[in-house]
Amino acid sequence: LTYTEPLWKNTFLVLNYRLNLNRNNAERNTLGKNSAGKYETFVDTLSNHFIFNTTSQLGSAKIRYNVKKSNFAVGTGLGPSVYHMTDILKNTQREVSFNNFVPAVSLNYTPKQQRRITFNYNGNTRNPTLQQIQPLIDNIDPLNITVGNPNLKQSFTHSFNFRASDYKVLKSKSMSLNINYSTTENAITNASTIDTLGSRINQAINVNGNYNLYVSGSYGFDLVPSLNVGINAGPRKNRNVNVIN
C-alpha cells in the first residue's frame, strides 16, 4: 500500500505499508528395511515434519523534494518479522522475531539536460531462515551434516552508489563515473568442520568484514564520423568471509 500526500510546494510525504505472509509445510519420512526386506519401518531419528509460518510487516515514511534540477528524498522503514515453527512429531513450538530497519537517502541533480549527478544510500536487514536457526541435525547424508544455529543474528547491509555522467550531443562525446560500495554487519555465512574421515558439518554463523567496492569510469567519442569508440575501466575489490575448522 502506498499513499502520497503533498505537504507544500515541491514537497511530498510518501507512506508505504507492506505485509508478507509465508506458510510452509515440510515433511520428510525415512523408511528402513524390515525383516521381510521391505522399506516399511519408520525411522523417527531421520524423519521430521515441520510447519513454518512467517509474518513480516514493514511501514515506511519518506519525504521527497522536487524542483526543476534537483530531486531529494530521505526516509526509513520499520517493522517486525515473526517466525513460528511447529514440530508435529515432537509436538513442540518455537517462535523467533526480528525487527527490520530500512533507511534510505537519494539525491538527483541535473544541472544541464545531458548532465546528471546521483547519490543513493540504502540500508537493509536480512533475517536468517528458519532452516538456519532450527537446531535440528539432518543426517540423511552422513558425510554432509547440517545443524541449526539458534543464536543467529540478522545482518545489516549498507549500500552506497554515486554516479556522474555528461553527454555532449553535437560532439558525440560521453563521460561517466560510477562508484558502488557495500558492507555487511553480521553477515550470514557458512562454517564447515571437516573431520579426519572426510565428514563435513555445516552451520550458518554471523561474520564481519564482508564488503564490495566497484569503481567504473567510461569515455566515448567519435573516432571518425559515424564510428564511436567507448572505453571503460575501473577496479573491483571484494571480501567475503567464511570459516572452516
PDB file of C-alpha atoms in Angstrom:
ATOM      1  CA  LEU A   1       0.000   0.000   0.000  1.00  0.00           C
ATOM      2  CA  THR A   2       1.349   3.419  -0.957  1.00  0.00           C
ATOM      3  CA  TYR A   3      -0.044   6.852  -0.142  1.00  0.00           C
ATOM      4  CA  THR A   4       1.417  10.178  -1.313  1.00  0.00           C
ATOM      5  CA  GLU A   5       0.427  13.488   0.274  1.00  0.00           C
ATOM      6  CA  PRO A   6       1.615  16.935  -0.932  1.00  0.00           C
ATOM      7  CA  LEU A   7       2.867  18.851   2.111  1.00  0.00           C
ATOM      8  CA  TRP A   8       3.714  22.129   0.433  1.00  0.00           C
ATOM      9  CA  LYS A   9       5.140  23.304  -2.875  1.00  0.00           C
ATOM     10  CA  ASN A  10       7.564  20.745  -4.335  1.00  0.00           C
ATOM     11  CA  THR A  11       7.475  18.620  -1.157  1.00  0.00           C
ATOM     12  CA  PHE A  12       5.666  15.307  -0.728  1.00  0.00           C
ATOM     13  CA  LEU A  13       5.174  12.749   2.007  1.00  0.00           C
ATOM     14  CA  VAL A  14       5.157   9.129   0.821  1.00  0.00           C
ATOM     15  CA  LEU A  15       3.829   6.409   3.146  1.00  0.00           C
ATOM     16  CA  ASN A  16       4.203   2.691   2.457  1.00  0.00           C
ATOM     17  CA  TYR A  17       2.982  -0.437   4.179  1.00  0.00           C
ATOM     18  CA  ARG A  18       3.968  -3.972   3.190  1.00  0.00           C
ATOM     19  CA  LEU A  19       2.709  -7.292   4.544  1.00  0.00           C
ATOM     20  CA  ASN A  20       4.295 -10.649   3.706  1.00  0.00           C
ATOM     21  CA  LEU A  21       2.780 -13.976   4.745  1.00  0.00           C
ATOM     22  CA  ASN A  22       4.591 -17.265   4.129  1.00  0.00           C
ATOM     23  CA  ARG A  23       3.136 -20.646   5.016  1.00  0.00           C
ATOM     24  CA  ASN A  24       5.248 -23.795   4.571  1.00  0.00           C
ATOM     25  CA  ASN A  25       4.520 -27.413   5.445  1.00  0.00           C
ATOM     26  CA  ALA A  26       7.650 -29.595   5.170  1.00  0.00           C
ATOM     27  CA  GLU A  27       7.511 -33.324   5.817  1.00  0.00           C
ATOM     28  CA  ARG A  28      10.317 -35.868   5.415  1.00  0.00           C
ATOM     29  CA  ASN A  29       9.736 -39.545   6.111  1.00  0.00           C
ATOM     30  CA  THR A  30      12.585 -42.048   6.174  1.00  0.00           C
ATOM     31  CA  LEU A  31      11.801 -45.766   5.984  1.00  0.00           C
ATOM     32  CA  GLY A  32      14.162 -48.562   6.944  1.00  0.00           C
ATOM     33  CA  LYS A  33      14.220 -52.147   5.740  1.00  0.00           C
ATOM     34  CA  ASN A  34      12.240 -54.615   7.877  1.00  0.00           C
ATOM     35  CA  SER A  35      12.765 -58.342   8.387  1.00  0.00           C
ATOM     36  CA  ALA A  36      10.855 -59.080   5.184  1.00  0.00           C
ATOM     37  CA  GLY A  37      13.253 -56.936   3.173  1.00  0.00           C
ATOM     38  CA  LYS A  38      10.736 -54.169   2.524  1.00  0.00           C
ATOM     39  CA  TYR A  39      11.259 -50.489   3.353  1.00  0.00           C
ATOM     40  CA  GLU A  40       8.310 -50.087   5.707  1.00  0.00           C
ATOM     41  CA  THR A  41       9.903 -49.337   9.124  1.00  0.00           C
ATOM     42  CA  PHE A  42       9.550 -45.689  10.111  1.00  0.00           C
ATOM     43  CA  VAL A  43      12.886 -44.202  11.279  1.00  0.00           C
ATOM     44  CA  ASP A  44      11.946 -41.362  13.619  1.00  0.00           C
ATOM     45  CA  THR A  45      15.535 -40.090  14.081  1.00  0.00           C
ATOM     46  CA  LEU A  46      15.791 -39.413  10.327  1.00  0.00           C
ATOM     47  CA  SER A  47      12.232 -38.160   9.839  1.00  0.00           C
ATOM     48  CA  ASN A  48      10.649 -34.804  10.606  1.00  0.00           C
ATOM     49  CA  HIS A  49       7.515 -32.797   9.971  1.00  0.00           C
ATOM     50  CA  PHE A  50       7.551 -29.028  10.430  1.00  0.00           C
ATOM     51  CA  ILE A  51       5.121 -26.212   9.777  1.00  0.00           C
ATOM     52  CA  PHE A  52       6.931 -22.910   9.189  1.00  0.00           C
ATOM     53  CA  ASN A  53       4.833 -19.733   9.323  1.00  0.00           C
ATOM     54  CA  THR A  54       6.389 -16.306   8.767  1.00  0.00           C
ATOM     55  CA  THR A  55       4.672 -12.939   9.125  1.00  0.00           C
ATOM     56  CA  SER A  56       6.576  -9.791   8.128  1.00  0.00           C
ATOM     57  CA  GLN A  57       5.340  -6.202   8.267  1.00  0.00           C
ATOM     58  CA  LEU A  58       7.128  -3.040   7.171  1.00  0.00           C
ATOM     59  CA  GLY A  59       5.895   0.527   7.433  1.00  0.00           C
ATOM     60  CA  SER A  60       7.928   3.354   5.920  1.00  0.00           C
ATOM     61  CA  ALA A  61       7.770   7.124   5.550  1.00  0.00           C
ATOM     62  CA  LYS A  62       9.693   9.222   3.048  1.00  0.00           C
ATOM     63  CA  ILE A  63       9.956  12.954   2.399  1.00  0.00           C
ATOM     64  CA  ARG A  64      10.507  13.801  -1.270  1.00  0.00           C
ATOM     65  CA  TYR A  65      11.505  17.236  -2.532  1.00  0.00           C
ATOM     66  CA  ASN A  66      11.330  18.086  -6.240  1.00  0.00           C
ATOM     67  CA  VAL A  67      12.475  21.229  -8.019  1.00  0.00           C
ATOM     68  CA  LYS A  68      13.453  21.829 -11.614  1.00  0.00           C
ATOM     69  CA  LYS A  69      17.020  20.498 -11.372  1.00  0.00           C
ATOM     70  CA  SER A  70      17.012  18.564  -8.098  1.00  0.00           C
ATOM     71  CA  ASN A  71      15.201  15.641  -6.561  1.00  0.00           C
ATOM     72  CA  PHE A  72      15.908  14.707  -2.947  1.00  0.00           C
ATOM     73  CA  ALA A  73      14.338  12.011  -0.779  1.00  0.00           C
ATOM     74  CA  VAL A  74      15.013  10.714   2.727  1.00  0.00           C
ATOM     75  CA  GLY A  75      13.091   8.152   4.720  1.00  0.00           C
ATOM     76  CA  THR A  76      13.119   4.998   6.752  1.00  0.00           C
ATOM     77  CA  GLY A  77      11.094   1.885   7.357  1.00  0.00           C
ATOM     78  CA  LEU A  78      10.451  -0.222  10.454  1.00  0.00           C
ATOM     79  CA  GLY A  79       8.642  -3.477  11.033  1.00  0.00           C
ATOM     80  CA  PRO A  80       8.766  -6.895  12.680  1.00  0.00           C
ATOM     81  CA  SER A  81       9.298 -10.357  11.217  1.00  0.00           C
ATOM     82  CA  VAL A  82       7.903 -13.214  13.290  1.00  0.00           C
ATOM     83  CA  TYR A  83       8.863 -16.845  12.637  1.00  0.00           C
ATOM     84  CA  HIS A  84       6.642 -19.522  14.119  1.00  0.00           C
ATOM     85  CA  MET A  85       7.692 -23.156  13.892  1.00  0.00           C
ATOM     86  CA  THR A  86       5.682 -26.226  14.899  1.00  0.00           C
ATOM     87  CA  ASP A  87       7.330 -29.647  15.223  1.00  0.00           C
ATOM     88  CA  ILE A  88       4.487 -32.046  14.516  1.00  0.00           C
ATOM     89  CA  LEU A  89       6.322 -35.230  15.535  1.00  0.00           C
ATOM     90  CA  LYS A  90       7.596 -33.831  18.842  1.00  0.00           C
ATOM     91  CA  ASN A  91       4.537 -31.637  19.454  1.00  0.00           C
ATOM     92  CA  THR A  92       6.679 -28.571  20.244  1.00  0.00           C
ATOM     93  CA  GLN A  93       6.536 -24.973  19.092  1.00  0.00           C
ATOM     94  CA  ARG A  94       9.050 -22.175  18.822  1.00  0.00           C
ATOM     95  CA  GLU A  95       8.798 -18.519  17.887  1.00  0.00           C
ATOM     96  CA  VAL A  96      11.583 -16.142  16.843  1.00  0.00           C
ATOM     97  CA  SER A  97      11.161 -12.450  15.988  1.00  0.00           C
ATOM     98  CA  PHE A  98      13.353  -9.800  14.365  1.00  0.00           C
ATOM     99  CA  ASN A  99      12.929  -6.048  13.919  1.00  0.00           C
ATOM    100  CA  ASN A 100      13.622  -4.749  10.401  1.00  0.00           C
ATOM    101  CA  PHE A 101      15.149  -1.296   9.794  1.00  0.00           C
ATOM    102  CA  VAL A 102      15.358   0.106   6.241  1.00  0.00           C
ATOM    103  CA  PRO A 103      16.757   3.671   5.920  1.00  0.00           C
ATOM    104  CA  ALA A 104      17.216   5.319   2.505  1.00  0.00           C
ATOM    105  CA  VAL A 105      18.573   8.584   1.069  1.00  0.00           C
ATOM    106  CA  SER A 106      18.650   9.622  -2.592  1.00  0.00           C
ATOM    107  CA  LEU A 107      19.779  12.757  -4.434  1.00  0.00           C
ATOM    108  CA  ASN A 108      19.444  13.537  -8.143  1.00  0.00           C
ATOM    109  CA  TYR A 109      20.876  16.727  -9.601  1.00  0.00           C
ATOM    110  CA  THR A 110      20.606  17.680 -13.288  1.00  0.00           C
ATOM    111  CA  PRO A 111      22.465  20.972 -13.882  1.00  0.00           C
ATOM    112  CA  LYS A 112      22.038  20.591 -17.654  1.00  0.00           C
ATOM    113  CA  GLN A 113      19.780  18.484 -19.835  1.00  0.00           C
ATOM    114  CA  GLN A 114      22.502  15.923 -20.617  1.00  0.00           C
ATOM    115  CA  ARG A 115      24.432  16.146 -17.332  1.00  0.00           C
ATOM    116  CA  ARG A 116      23.390  14.292 -14.194  1.00  0.00           C
ATOM    117  CA  ILE A 117      24.724  13.529 -10.717  1.00  0.00           C
ATOM    118  CA  THR A 118      23.048  10.966  -8.445  1.00  0.00           C
ATOM    119  CA  PHE A 119      23.739   9.595  -4.980  1.00  0.00           C
ATOM    120  CA  ASN A 120      21.880   6.794  -3.204  1.00  0.00           C
ATOM    121  CA  TYR A 121      22.199   5.166   0.183  1.00  0.00           C
ATOM    122  CA  ASN A 122      20.147   2.173   1.256  1.00  0.00           C
ATOM    123  CA  GLY A 123      20.245   0.144   4.431  1.00  0.00           C
ATOM    124  CA  ASN A 124      18.667  -3.260   4.526  1.00  0.00           C
ATOM    125  CA  THR A 125      18.263  -6.040   7.072  1.00  0.00           C
ATOM    126  CA  ARG A 126      18.409  -9.715   6.174  1.00  0.00           C
ATOM    127  CA  ASN A 127      16.929 -12.234   8.559  1.00  0.00           C
ATOM    128  CA  PRO A 128      18.113 -15.836   8.911  1.00  0.00           C
ATOM    129  CA  THR A 129      15.761 -18.510   7.670  1.00  0.00           C
ATOM    130  CA  LEU A 130      14.006 -20.958   9.962  1.00  0.00           C
ATOM    131  CA  GLN A 131      16.089 -23.751   8.490  1.00  0.00           C
ATOM    132  CA  GLN A 132      19.268 -21.895   9.516  1.00  0.00           C
ATOM    133  CA  ILE A 133      18.227 -21.310  13.127  1.00  0.00           C
ATOM    134  CA  GLN A 134      16.415 -24.580  13.776  1.00  0.00           C
ATOM    135  CA  PRO A 135      18.828 -26.695  15.893  1.00  0.00           C
ATOM    136  CA  LEU A 136      17.901 -29.994  14.204  1.00  0.00           C
ATOM    137  CA  ILE A 137      20.578 -32.322  12.864  1.00  0.00           C
ATOM    138  CA  ASP A 138      19.774 -33.506   9.358  1.00  0.00           C
ATOM    139  CA  ASN A 139      21.935 -36.588   8.811  1.00  0.00           C
ATOM    140  CA  ILE A 140      20.341 -38.052   5.683  1.00  0.00           C
ATOM    141  CA  ASP A 141      23.814 -37.753   4.128  1.00  0.00           C
ATOM    142  CA  PRO A 142      26.244 -38.807   6.895  1.00  0.00           C
ATOM    143  CA  LEU A 143      29.190 -37.181   5.066  1.00  0.00           C
ATOM    144  CA  ASN A 144      27.434 -33.783   4.861  1.00  0.00           C
ATOM    145  CA  ILE A 145      25.521 -32.858   8.012  1.00  0.00           C
ATOM    146  CA  THR A 146      23.817 -29.501   8.509  1.00  0.00           C
ATOM    147  CA  VAL A 147      22.970 -28.291  12.009  1.00  0.00           C
ATOM    148  CA  GLY A 148      20.995 -25.227  13.043  1.00  0.00           C
ATOM    149  CA  ASN A 149      22.233 -22.170  14.917  1.00  0.00           C
ATOM    150  CA  PRO A 150      19.592 -20.774  17.311  1.00  0.00           C
ATOM    151  CA  ASN A 151      21.876 -17.803  18.137  1.00  0.00           C
ATOM    152  CA  LEU A 152      21.961 -16.347  14.607  1.00  0.00           C
ATOM    153  CA  LYS A 153      21.512 -12.577  14.349  1.00  0.00           C
ATOM    154  CA  GLN A 154      20.040 -10.645  11.458  1.00  0.00           C
ATOM    155  CA  SER A 155      22.549  -8.989   9.124  1.00  0.00           C
ATOM    156  CA  PHE A 156      22.540  -5.346   8.027  1.00  0.00           C
ATOM    157  CA  THR A 157      23.915  -4.108   4.712  1.00  0.00           C
ATOM    158  CA  HIS A 158      24.936  -0.505   3.941  1.00  0.00           C
ATOM    159  CA  SER A 159      24.906   0.266   0.204  1.00  0.00           C
ATOM    160  CA  PHE A 160      26.272   3.489  -1.355  1.00  0.00           C
ATOM    161  CA  ASN A 161      26.133   4.492  -5.014  1.00  0.00           C
ATOM    162  CA  PHE A 162      27.492   7.620  -6.713  1.00  0.00           C
ATOM    163  CA  ARG A 163      27.141   8.295 -10.414  1.00  0.00           C
ATOM    164  CA  ALA A 164      28.026  11.294 -12.568  1.00  0.00           C
ATOM    165  CA  SER A 165      27.518  11.446 -16.321  1.00  0.00           C
ATOM    166  CA  ASP A 166      27.781  14.005 -19.104  1.00  0.00           C
ATOM    167  CA  TYR A 167      26.838  13.686 -22.753  1.00  0.00           C
ATOM    168  CA  LYS A 168      27.550  16.229 -25.484  1.00  0.00           C
ATOM    169  CA  VAL A 169      25.113  15.551 -28.294  1.00  0.00           C
ATOM    170  CA  LEU A 170      26.671  17.651 -31.051  1.00  0.00           C
ATOM    171  CA  LYS A 171      30.180  16.308 -30.386  1.00  0.00           C
ATOM    172  CA  SER A 172      29.017  12.724 -29.652  1.00  0.00           C
ATOM    173  CA  LYS A 173      31.129  12.650 -26.502  1.00  0.00           C
ATOM    174  CA  SER A 174      30.140  10.984 -23.261  1.00  0.00           C
ATOM    175  CA  MET A 175      31.788  10.636 -19.855  1.00  0.00           C
ATOM    176  CA  SER A 176      30.645   8.831 -16.723  1.00  0.00           C
ATOM    177  CA  LEU A 177      31.899   7.826 -13.288  1.00  0.00           C
ATOM    178  CA  ASN A 178      30.200   5.156 -11.187  1.00  0.00           C
ATOM    179  CA  ILE A 179      31.188   4.172  -7.617  1.00  0.00           C
ATOM    180  CA  ASN A 180      29.457   1.377  -5.685  1.00  0.00           C
ATOM    181  CA  TYR A 181      30.332   0.307  -2.161  1.00  0.00           C
ATOM    182  CA  SER A 182      28.524  -2.026   0.214  1.00  0.00           C
ATOM    183  CA  THR A 183      29.438  -3.536   3.574  1.00  0.00           C
ATOM    184  CA  THR A 184      27.541  -6.006   5.760  1.00  0.00           C
ATOM    185  CA  GLU A 185      27.425  -6.246   9.525  1.00  0.00           C
ATOM    186  CA  ASN A 186      26.785  -9.716  10.995  1.00  0.00           C
ATOM    187  CA  ALA A 187      26.731 -11.266   7.528  1.00  0.00           C
ATOM    188  CA  ILE A 188      25.250 -14.762   7.475  1.00  0.00           C
ATOM    189  CA  THR A 189      27.711 -17.269   6.052  1.00  0.00           C
ATOM    190  CA  ASN A 190      28.675 -20.914   6.389  1.00  0.00           C
ATOM    191  CA  ALA A 191      31.047 -22.558   8.847  1.00  0.00           C
ATOM    192  CA  SER A 192      32.335 -26.023   7.981  1.00  0.00           C
ATOM    193  CA  THR A 193      34.100 -28.529  10.186  1.00  0.00           C
ATOM    194  CA  ILE A 194      35.768 -31.441   8.392  1.00  0.00           C
ATOM    195  CA  ASP A 195      36.996 -34.402  10.445  1.00  0.00           C
ATOM    196  CA  THR A 196      39.762 -36.889   9.661  1.00  0.00           C
ATOM    197  CA  LEU A 197      37.287 -39.221   7.912  1.00  0.00           C
ATOM    198  CA  GLY A 198      36.181 -36.511   5.481  1.00  0.00           C
ATOM    199  CA  SER A 199      32.777 -35.870   7.041  1.00  0.00           C
ATOM    200  CA  ARG A 200      31.629 -32.235   6.863  1.00  0.00           C
ATOM    201  CA  ILE A 201      29.391 -30.483   9.414  1.00  0.00           C
ATOM    202  CA  ASN A 202      27.864 -27.212   8.156  1.00  0.00           C
ATOM    203  CA  GLN A 203      26.320 -24.439  10.235  1.00  0.00           C
ATOM    204  CA  ALA A 204      25.228 -20.877   9.460  1.00  0.00           C
ATOM    205  CA  ILE A 205      27.079 -18.234  11.501  1.00  0.00           C
ATOM    206  CA  ASN A 206      27.476 -14.448  11.655  1.00  0.00           C
ATOM    207  CA  VAL A 207      30.721 -12.829  10.495  1.00  0.00           C
ATOM    208  CA  ASN A 208      32.026  -9.297   9.908  1.00  0.00           C
ATOM    209  CA  GLY A 209      34.371  -7.974   7.267  1.00  0.00           C
ATOM    210  CA  ASN A 210      32.341  -8.561   4.086  1.00  0.00           C
ATOM    211  CA  TYR A 211      32.441  -5.701   1.585  1.00  0.00           C
ATOM    212  CA  ASN A 212      32.212  -4.971  -2.136  1.00  0.00           C
ATOM    213  CA  LEU A 213      33.809  -1.987  -3.906  1.00  0.00           C
ATOM    214  CA  TYR A 214      33.443  -1.233  -7.598  1.00  0.00           C
ATOM    215  CA  VAL A 215      34.614   1.857  -9.488  1.00  0.00           C
ATOM    216  CA  SER A 216      33.992   2.380 -13.179  1.00  0.00           C
ATOM    217  CA  GLY A 217      34.886   5.253 -15.496  1.00  0.00           C
ATOM    218  CA  SER A 218      33.957   5.499 -19.152  1.00  0.00           C
ATOM    219  CA  TYR A 219      34.649   7.813 -22.059  1.00  0.00           C
ATOM    220  CA  GLY A 220      33.074   7.704 -25.510  1.00  0.00           C
ATOM    221  CA  PHE A 221      33.894   9.726 -28.625  1.00  0.00           C
ATOM    222  CA  ASP A 222      33.684   9.658 -32.431  1.00  0.00           C
ATOM    223  CA  LEU A 223      36.879   8.238 -33.888  1.00  0.00           C
ATOM    224  CA  VAL A 224      35.637   9.168 -37.348  1.00  0.00           C
ATOM    225  CA  PRO A 225      32.156  10.268 -38.408  1.00  0.00           C
ATOM    226  CA  SER A 226      29.596   7.520 -37.671  1.00  0.00           C
ATOM    227  CA  LEU A 227      32.161   5.442 -35.732  1.00  0.00           C
ATOM    228  CA  ASN A 228      32.002   5.894 -31.962  1.00  0.00           C
ATOM    229  CA  VAL A 229      34.544   4.338 -29.599  1.00  0.00           C
ATOM    230  CA  GLY A 230      33.901   3.691 -25.919  1.00  0.00           C
ATOM    231  CA  ILE A 231      36.490   2.991 -23.215  1.00  0.00           C
ATOM    232  CA  ASN A 232      35.505   1.616 -19.826  1.00  0.00           C
ATOM    233  CA  ALA A 233      37.862   0.785 -16.972  1.00  0.00           C
ATOM    234  CA  GLY A 234      37.830   0.508 -13.215  1.00  0.00           C
ATOM    235  CA  PRO A 235      38.922  -1.572 -10.238  1.00  0.00           C
ATOM    236  CA  ARG A 236      36.832  -4.002  -8.227  1.00  0.00           C
ATOM    237  CA  LYS A 237      37.582  -5.401  -4.786  1.00  0.00           C
ATOM    238  CA  ASN A 238      35.526  -7.914  -2.803  1.00  0.00           C
ATOM    239  CA  ARG A 239      35.967  -9.587   0.550  1.00  0.00           C
ATOM    240  CA  ASN A 240      33.818 -12.500   1.725  1.00  0.00           C
ATOM    241  CA  VAL A 241      34.407 -14.330   4.986  1.00  0.00           C
ATOM    242  CA  ASN A 242      33.586 -17.905   5.860  1.00  0.00           C
ATOM    243  CA  VAL A 243      35.002 -20.366   8.364  1.00  0.00           C
ATOM    244  CA  ILE A 244      36.452 -23.846   8.007  1.00  0.00           C
ATOM    245  CA  ASN A 245      37.628 -25.906  11.012  1.00  0.00           C
TER     246      ASN A 245
END
